[in-house]
Every structure is written in structure tokens, then in C-alpha cells.
mmCIF file of C-alpha atoms in Angstrom:
data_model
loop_
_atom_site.group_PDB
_atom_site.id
_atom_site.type_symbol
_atom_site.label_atom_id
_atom_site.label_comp_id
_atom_site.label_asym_id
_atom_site.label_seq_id
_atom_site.Cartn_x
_atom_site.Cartn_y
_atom_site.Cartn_z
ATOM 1 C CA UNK A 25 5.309 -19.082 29.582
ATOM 2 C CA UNK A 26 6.321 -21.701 26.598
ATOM 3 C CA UNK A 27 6.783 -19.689 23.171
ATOM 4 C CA UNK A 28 3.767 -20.879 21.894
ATOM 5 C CA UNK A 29 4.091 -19.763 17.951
ATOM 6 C CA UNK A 30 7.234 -21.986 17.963
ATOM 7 C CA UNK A 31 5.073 -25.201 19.802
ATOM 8 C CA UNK A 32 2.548 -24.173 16.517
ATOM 9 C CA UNK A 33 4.606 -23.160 13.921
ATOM 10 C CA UNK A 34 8.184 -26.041 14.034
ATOM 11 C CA UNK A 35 6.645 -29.336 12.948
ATOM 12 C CA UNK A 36 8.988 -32.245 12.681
ATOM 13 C CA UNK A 37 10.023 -31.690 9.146
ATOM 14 C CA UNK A 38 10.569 -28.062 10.264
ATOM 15 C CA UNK A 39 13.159 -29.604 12.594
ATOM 16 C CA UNK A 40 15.025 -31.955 9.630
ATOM 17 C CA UNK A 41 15.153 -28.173 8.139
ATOM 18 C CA UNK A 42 16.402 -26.568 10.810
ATOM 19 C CA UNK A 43 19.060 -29.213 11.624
ATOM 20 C CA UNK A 44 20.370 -29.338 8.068
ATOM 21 C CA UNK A 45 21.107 -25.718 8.328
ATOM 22 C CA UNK A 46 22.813 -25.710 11.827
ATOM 23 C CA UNK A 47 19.977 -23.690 12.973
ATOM 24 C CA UNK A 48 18.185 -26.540 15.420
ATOM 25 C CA UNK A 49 19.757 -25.909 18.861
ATOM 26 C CA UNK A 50 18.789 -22.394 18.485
ATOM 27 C CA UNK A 51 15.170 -23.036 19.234
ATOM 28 C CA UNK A 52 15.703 -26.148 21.409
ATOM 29 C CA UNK A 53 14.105 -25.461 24.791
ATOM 30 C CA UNK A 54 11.832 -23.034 26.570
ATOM 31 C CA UNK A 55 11.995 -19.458 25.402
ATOM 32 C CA UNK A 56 9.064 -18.150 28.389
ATOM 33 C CA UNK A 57 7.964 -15.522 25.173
ATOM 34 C CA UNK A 58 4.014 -14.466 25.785
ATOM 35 C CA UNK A 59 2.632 -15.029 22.741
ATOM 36 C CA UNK A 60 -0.969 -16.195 23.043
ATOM 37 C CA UNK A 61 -2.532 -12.869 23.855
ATOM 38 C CA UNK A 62 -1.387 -9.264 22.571
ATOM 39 C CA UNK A 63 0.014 -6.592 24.776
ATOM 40 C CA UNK A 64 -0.715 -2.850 24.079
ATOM 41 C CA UNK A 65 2.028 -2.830 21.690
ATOM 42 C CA UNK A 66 0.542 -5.600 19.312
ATOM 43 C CA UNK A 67 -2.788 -3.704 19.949
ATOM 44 C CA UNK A 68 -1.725 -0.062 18.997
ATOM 45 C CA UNK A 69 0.648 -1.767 16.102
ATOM 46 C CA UNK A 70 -2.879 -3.696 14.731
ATOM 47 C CA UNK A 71 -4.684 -0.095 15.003
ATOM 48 C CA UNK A 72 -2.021 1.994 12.940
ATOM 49 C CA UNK A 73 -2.816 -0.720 10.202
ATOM 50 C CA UNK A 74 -4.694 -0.238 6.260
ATOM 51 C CA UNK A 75 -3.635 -3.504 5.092
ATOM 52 C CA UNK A 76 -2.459 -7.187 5.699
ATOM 53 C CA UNK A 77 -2.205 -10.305 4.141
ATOM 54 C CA UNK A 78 -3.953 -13.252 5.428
ATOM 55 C CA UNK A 79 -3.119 -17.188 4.216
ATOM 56 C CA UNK A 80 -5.433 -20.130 4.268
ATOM 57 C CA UNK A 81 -5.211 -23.638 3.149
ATOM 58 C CA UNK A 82 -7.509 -25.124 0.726
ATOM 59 C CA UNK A 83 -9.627 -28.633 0.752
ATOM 60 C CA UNK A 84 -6.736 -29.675 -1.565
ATOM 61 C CA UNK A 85 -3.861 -28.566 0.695
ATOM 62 C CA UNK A 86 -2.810 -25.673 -1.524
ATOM 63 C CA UNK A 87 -2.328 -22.266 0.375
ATOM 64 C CA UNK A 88 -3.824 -19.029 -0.270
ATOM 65 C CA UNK A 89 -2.469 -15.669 0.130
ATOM 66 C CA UNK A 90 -4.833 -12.948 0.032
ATOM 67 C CA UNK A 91 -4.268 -8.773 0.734
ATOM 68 C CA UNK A 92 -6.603 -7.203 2.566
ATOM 69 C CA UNK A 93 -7.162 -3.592 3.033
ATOM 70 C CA UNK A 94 -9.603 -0.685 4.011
ATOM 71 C CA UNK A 95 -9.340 2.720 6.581
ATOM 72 C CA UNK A 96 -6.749 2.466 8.695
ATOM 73 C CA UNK A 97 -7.727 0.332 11.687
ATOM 74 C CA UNK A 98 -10.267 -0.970 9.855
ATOM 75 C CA UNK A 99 -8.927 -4.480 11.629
ATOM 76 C CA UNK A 100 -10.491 -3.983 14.817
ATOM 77 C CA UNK A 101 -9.586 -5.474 18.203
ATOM 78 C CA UNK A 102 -12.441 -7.362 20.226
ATOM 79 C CA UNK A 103 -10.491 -7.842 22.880
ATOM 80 C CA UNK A 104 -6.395 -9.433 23.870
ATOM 81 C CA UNK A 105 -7.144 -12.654 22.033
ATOM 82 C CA UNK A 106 -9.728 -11.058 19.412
ATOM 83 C CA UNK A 107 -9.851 -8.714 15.918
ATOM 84 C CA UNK A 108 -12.396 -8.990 13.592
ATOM 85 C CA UNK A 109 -12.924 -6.893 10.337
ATOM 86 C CA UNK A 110 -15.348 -6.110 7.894
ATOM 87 C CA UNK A 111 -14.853 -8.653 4.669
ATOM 88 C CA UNK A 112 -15.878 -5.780 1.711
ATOM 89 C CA UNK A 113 -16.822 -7.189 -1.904
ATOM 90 C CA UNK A 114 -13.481 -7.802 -3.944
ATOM 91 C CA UNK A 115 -13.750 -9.725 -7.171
ATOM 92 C CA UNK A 116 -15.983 -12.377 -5.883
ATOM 93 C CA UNK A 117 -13.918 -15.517 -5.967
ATOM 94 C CA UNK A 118 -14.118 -15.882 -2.100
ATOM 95 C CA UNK A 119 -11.122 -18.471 -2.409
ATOM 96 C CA UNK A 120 -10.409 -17.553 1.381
ATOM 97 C CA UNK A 121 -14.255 -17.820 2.592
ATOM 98 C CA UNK A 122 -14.128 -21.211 0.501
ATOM 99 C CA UNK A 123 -11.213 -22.140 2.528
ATOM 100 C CA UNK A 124 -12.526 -20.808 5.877
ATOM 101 C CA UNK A 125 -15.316 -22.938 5.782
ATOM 102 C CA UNK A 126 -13.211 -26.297 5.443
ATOM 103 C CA UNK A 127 -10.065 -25.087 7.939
ATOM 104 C CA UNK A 128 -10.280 -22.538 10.243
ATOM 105 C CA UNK A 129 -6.341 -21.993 10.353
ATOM 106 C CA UNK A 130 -5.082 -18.699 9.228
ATOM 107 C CA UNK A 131 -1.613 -16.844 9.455
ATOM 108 C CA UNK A 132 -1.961 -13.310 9.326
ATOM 109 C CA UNK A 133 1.152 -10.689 8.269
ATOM 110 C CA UNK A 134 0.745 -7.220 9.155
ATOM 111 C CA UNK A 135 3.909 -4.836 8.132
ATOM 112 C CA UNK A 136 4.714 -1.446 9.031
ATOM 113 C CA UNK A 137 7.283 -0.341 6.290
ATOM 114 C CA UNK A 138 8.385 3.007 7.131
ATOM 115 C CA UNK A 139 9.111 1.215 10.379
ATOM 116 C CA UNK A 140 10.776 -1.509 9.210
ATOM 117 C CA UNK A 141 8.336 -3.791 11.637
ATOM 118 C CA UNK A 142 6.699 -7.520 11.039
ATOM 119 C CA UNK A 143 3.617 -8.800 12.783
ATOM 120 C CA UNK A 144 2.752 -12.832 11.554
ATOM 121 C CA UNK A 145 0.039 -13.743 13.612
ATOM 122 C CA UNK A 146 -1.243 -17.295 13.549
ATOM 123 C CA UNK A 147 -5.070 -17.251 14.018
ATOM 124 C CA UNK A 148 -8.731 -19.568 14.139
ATOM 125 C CA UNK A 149 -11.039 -17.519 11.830
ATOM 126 C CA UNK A 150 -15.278 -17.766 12.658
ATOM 127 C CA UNK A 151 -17.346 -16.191 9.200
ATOM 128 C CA UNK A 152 -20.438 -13.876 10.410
ATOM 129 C CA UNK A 153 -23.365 -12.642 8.627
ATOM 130 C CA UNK A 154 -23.589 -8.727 9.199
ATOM 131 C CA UNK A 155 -26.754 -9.176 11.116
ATOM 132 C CA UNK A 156 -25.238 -12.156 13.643
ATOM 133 C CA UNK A 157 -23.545 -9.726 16.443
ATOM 134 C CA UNK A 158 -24.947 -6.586 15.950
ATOM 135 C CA UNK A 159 -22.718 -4.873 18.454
ATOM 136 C CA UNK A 160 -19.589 -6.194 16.591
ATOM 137 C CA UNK A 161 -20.754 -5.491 12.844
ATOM 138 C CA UNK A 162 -20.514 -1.292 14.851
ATOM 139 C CA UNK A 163 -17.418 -2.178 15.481
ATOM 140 C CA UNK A 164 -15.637 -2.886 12.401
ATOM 141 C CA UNK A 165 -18.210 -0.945 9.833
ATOM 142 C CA UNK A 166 -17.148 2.273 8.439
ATOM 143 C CA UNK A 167 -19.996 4.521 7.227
ATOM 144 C CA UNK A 168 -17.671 6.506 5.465
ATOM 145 C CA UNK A 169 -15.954 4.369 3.548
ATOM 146 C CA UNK A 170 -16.865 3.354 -0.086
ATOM 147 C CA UNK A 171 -16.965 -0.275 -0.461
ATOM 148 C CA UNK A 172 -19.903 -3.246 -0.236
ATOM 149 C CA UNK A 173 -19.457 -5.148 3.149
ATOM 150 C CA UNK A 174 -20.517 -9.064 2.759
ATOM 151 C CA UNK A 175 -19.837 -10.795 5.856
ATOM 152 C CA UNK A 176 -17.633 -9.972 9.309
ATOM 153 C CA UNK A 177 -14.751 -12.565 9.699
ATOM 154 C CA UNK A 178 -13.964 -12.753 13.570
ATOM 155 C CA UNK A 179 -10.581 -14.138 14.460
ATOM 156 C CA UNK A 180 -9.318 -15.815 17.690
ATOM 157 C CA UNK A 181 -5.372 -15.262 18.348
ATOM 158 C CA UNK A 182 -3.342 -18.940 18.107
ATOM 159 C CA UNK A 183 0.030 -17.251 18.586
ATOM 160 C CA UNK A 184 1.966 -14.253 17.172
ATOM 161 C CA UNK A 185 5.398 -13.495 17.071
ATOM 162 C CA UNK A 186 7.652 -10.457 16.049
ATOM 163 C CA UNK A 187 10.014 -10.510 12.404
ATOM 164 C CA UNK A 188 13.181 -8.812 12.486
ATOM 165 C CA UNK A 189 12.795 -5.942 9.860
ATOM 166 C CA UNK A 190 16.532 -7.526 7.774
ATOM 167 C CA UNK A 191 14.411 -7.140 3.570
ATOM 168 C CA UNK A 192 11.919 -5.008 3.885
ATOM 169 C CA UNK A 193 12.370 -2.038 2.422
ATOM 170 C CA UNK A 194 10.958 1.126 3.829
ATOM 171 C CA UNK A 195 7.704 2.160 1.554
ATOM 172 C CA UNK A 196 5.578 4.894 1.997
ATOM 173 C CA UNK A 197 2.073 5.806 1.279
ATOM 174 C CA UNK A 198 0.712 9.072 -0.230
ATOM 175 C CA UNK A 199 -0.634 10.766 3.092
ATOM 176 C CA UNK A 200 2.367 9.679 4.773
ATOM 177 C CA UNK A 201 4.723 11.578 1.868
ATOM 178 C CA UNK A 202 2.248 13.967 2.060
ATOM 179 C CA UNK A 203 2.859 15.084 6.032
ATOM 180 C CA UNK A 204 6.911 15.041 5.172
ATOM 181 C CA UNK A 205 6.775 17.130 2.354
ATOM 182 C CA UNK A 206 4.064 20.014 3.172
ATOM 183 C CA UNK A 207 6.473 21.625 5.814
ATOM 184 C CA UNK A 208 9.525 21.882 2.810
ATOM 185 C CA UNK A 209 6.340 22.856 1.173
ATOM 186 C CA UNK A 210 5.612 25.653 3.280
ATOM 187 C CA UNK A 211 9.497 26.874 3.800
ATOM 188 C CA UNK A 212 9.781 26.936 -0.014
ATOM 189 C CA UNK A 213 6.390 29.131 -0.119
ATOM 190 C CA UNK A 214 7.490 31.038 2.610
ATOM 191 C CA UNK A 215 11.105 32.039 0.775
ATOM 192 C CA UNK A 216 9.057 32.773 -2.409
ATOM 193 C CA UNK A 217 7.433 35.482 -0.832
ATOM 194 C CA UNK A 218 10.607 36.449 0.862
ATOM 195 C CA UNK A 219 12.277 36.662 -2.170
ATOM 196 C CA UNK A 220 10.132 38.516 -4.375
ATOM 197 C CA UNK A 221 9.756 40.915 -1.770
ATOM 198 C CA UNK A 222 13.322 41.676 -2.115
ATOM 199 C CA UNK A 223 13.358 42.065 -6.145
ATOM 200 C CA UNK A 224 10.625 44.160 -5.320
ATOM 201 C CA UNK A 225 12.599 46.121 -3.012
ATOM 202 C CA UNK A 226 15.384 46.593 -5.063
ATOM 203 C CA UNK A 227 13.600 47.393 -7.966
ATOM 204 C CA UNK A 228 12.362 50.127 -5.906
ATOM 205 C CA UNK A 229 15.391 51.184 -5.008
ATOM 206 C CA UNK A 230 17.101 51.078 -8.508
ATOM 207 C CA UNK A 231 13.863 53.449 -9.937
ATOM 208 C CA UNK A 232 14.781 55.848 -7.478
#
């Protein structure tokens, strides 16, 4: 199979770019990478997720970068070619639902940092009112978690491809400091006791 986020992403001008840096016959040809519908390991790497960033284009042809987050796996998979989350109420620009409605076209970034791992995901996003698809607006709502849902964006998979993890810097989130440190925790709980049963001990012993 053709790499397909290469046919989508290297435009002509990406080419003059590519060639003025030496870098063009490296992508000359066919690669045969899948890359038009996600395999278990895109899958479980989209679940393990509690943020991205997502990029649009405007009428005007500026971009957009936006962050997105919520409970992990709040970006929930339809199906190989489908994810779809709840859009909850940020500060009410909605620069990105402006820019939805005029060009589909999204690239997605996903990034694992203890991991060191890179997910950009070109995408066709579809905006949903929370009573369109009642089955999917189960899907991606959390009951338990505090925020105002608007509208459901649905997106349909272009193309995605793998980063190599060279810059990014391994960062780490409370919970995930939180499960290295509570066994050091626990050993330096477990010598306290140890040790003040010995001054206890010998205290004993010297008052004999």
C-alpha cells in the first residue's frame, strides 16, 4: 500500500524544500506504509490519551492550533478509520468550530512523553449536536467528569504517521509521579517504623 500521509502531506513546494536540503530522494518512491486506517497499536496509543492538539485553517488561510483535553480516553474510537470526542465549553471563541465549518481538514498530534512517542494524524472533521447520534454522544460523554459538553466533533482518519521521539522531552503528570513515588513512599514508611523500633529497643536495653 502507497504511504498515503506522504501522497497528503509533500506538496510541490514541500519538494523545492526537500531538495534544497538534500533530503528529496529520501521520500522518492513507494514506501507500501498502511496508513489510512489504525492498527491496535494506534488504537490502544489513542486510548492511553488526556490531551492533544488539533490544527485547522481559517477562511483567511491562517492556521489554528488548539489543545484539547479531558479523562483519559476521553478521544474515543468509532471504529479503524473513526474517533470522535466530546467538544466541552472552553473560553468560547470556537476559532476551531469557526474553522470547521469552512474546511473540514484537520491534523491532529497526540504525544506520549514519558514514552518519548508522536502520533500526527491528518483527519476530515463532521460537528454534531449532542442529540444527532445518540448512541455516539454514550460514547464519548463522561458523567463523571466536570465540564459543559457543547457539541460532539466526529473525525474520519485521512492518514497518520509515526514521529521519531529525537526533542521531546520526557514529562510527567501528577498521577503518573504519583504511582513512582508511593512504593519509595512505602519503603521509607516501612524503615521508619523499623527504625524507631530499634531506638526503642535499645533504649530498653540501656534502662536495664
Amino acid at each position: 500500500m502507497p504511504y498515503h500521509f506522504l501522497e497528503v502531506a509533500i506538496t510541490p513546494n514541500v519538494r523545492l524544500a526537500q531538495a534544497e536540503m538534500g533530503a528529496d530522494q529520501i521520500w522518492l518512491g513507494d514506501h507500501h506504509r498502511e496508513s489510512d486506517s489504525f492498527t491496535e497499536s494506534e488504537l490502544a496509543f489513542i486510548a492511553a490519551r488526556d490531551s492533544f492538539y488539533i490544527a485547522s485553517v481559517s477562511d483567511t488561510g491562517w492556521p489554528y492550533v488548539q489543545h484539547r483535553g479531558g479523562p483519559r480516553g476521553f478521544l474515543k474510537t468509532v471504529d479503524k478509520k473513526t474517533v470522535a470526542f466530546a467538544d466541552y465549553r472552553g473560553n468560547r471563541q470556537y476559532i476551531s468550530t469557526g474553522n470547521f465549518a469552512a474546511n473540514d481538514r484537520a491534523c491532529l498530534f497526540l504525544v506520549d512523553y514519558p514514552r518519548r512517542a508522536r502520533l500526527k494524524i491528518y483527519m476530515h472533521v463532521e460537528k454534531l449536536t449532542l442529540d444527532a447520534d445518540p448512541a455516539l454522544t454514550d460514547l464519548v460523554f463522561d458523567a463523571g467528569y466536570r465540564a459543559k459538553a457543547e457539541r460532539i466533533f466526529r473525525l474520519r482518519l485521512e492518514a497518520f504517521d509515526w514521529n521519531c521521539p529525537q526533542h521531546i522531552t520526557p514529562r510527567y503528570t501528577e498521577p503518573e509521579i504519583e504511582k513512582a513515588v508511593t512504593p519509595l513512599r512505602d519503603r521509607l514508611a516501612q524503615l521508619e517504623t523499623e527504625n524507631a523500633e530499634l531506638r526503642a529497643r535499645l533504649k530498653a536495653l540501656g534502662e536495664q
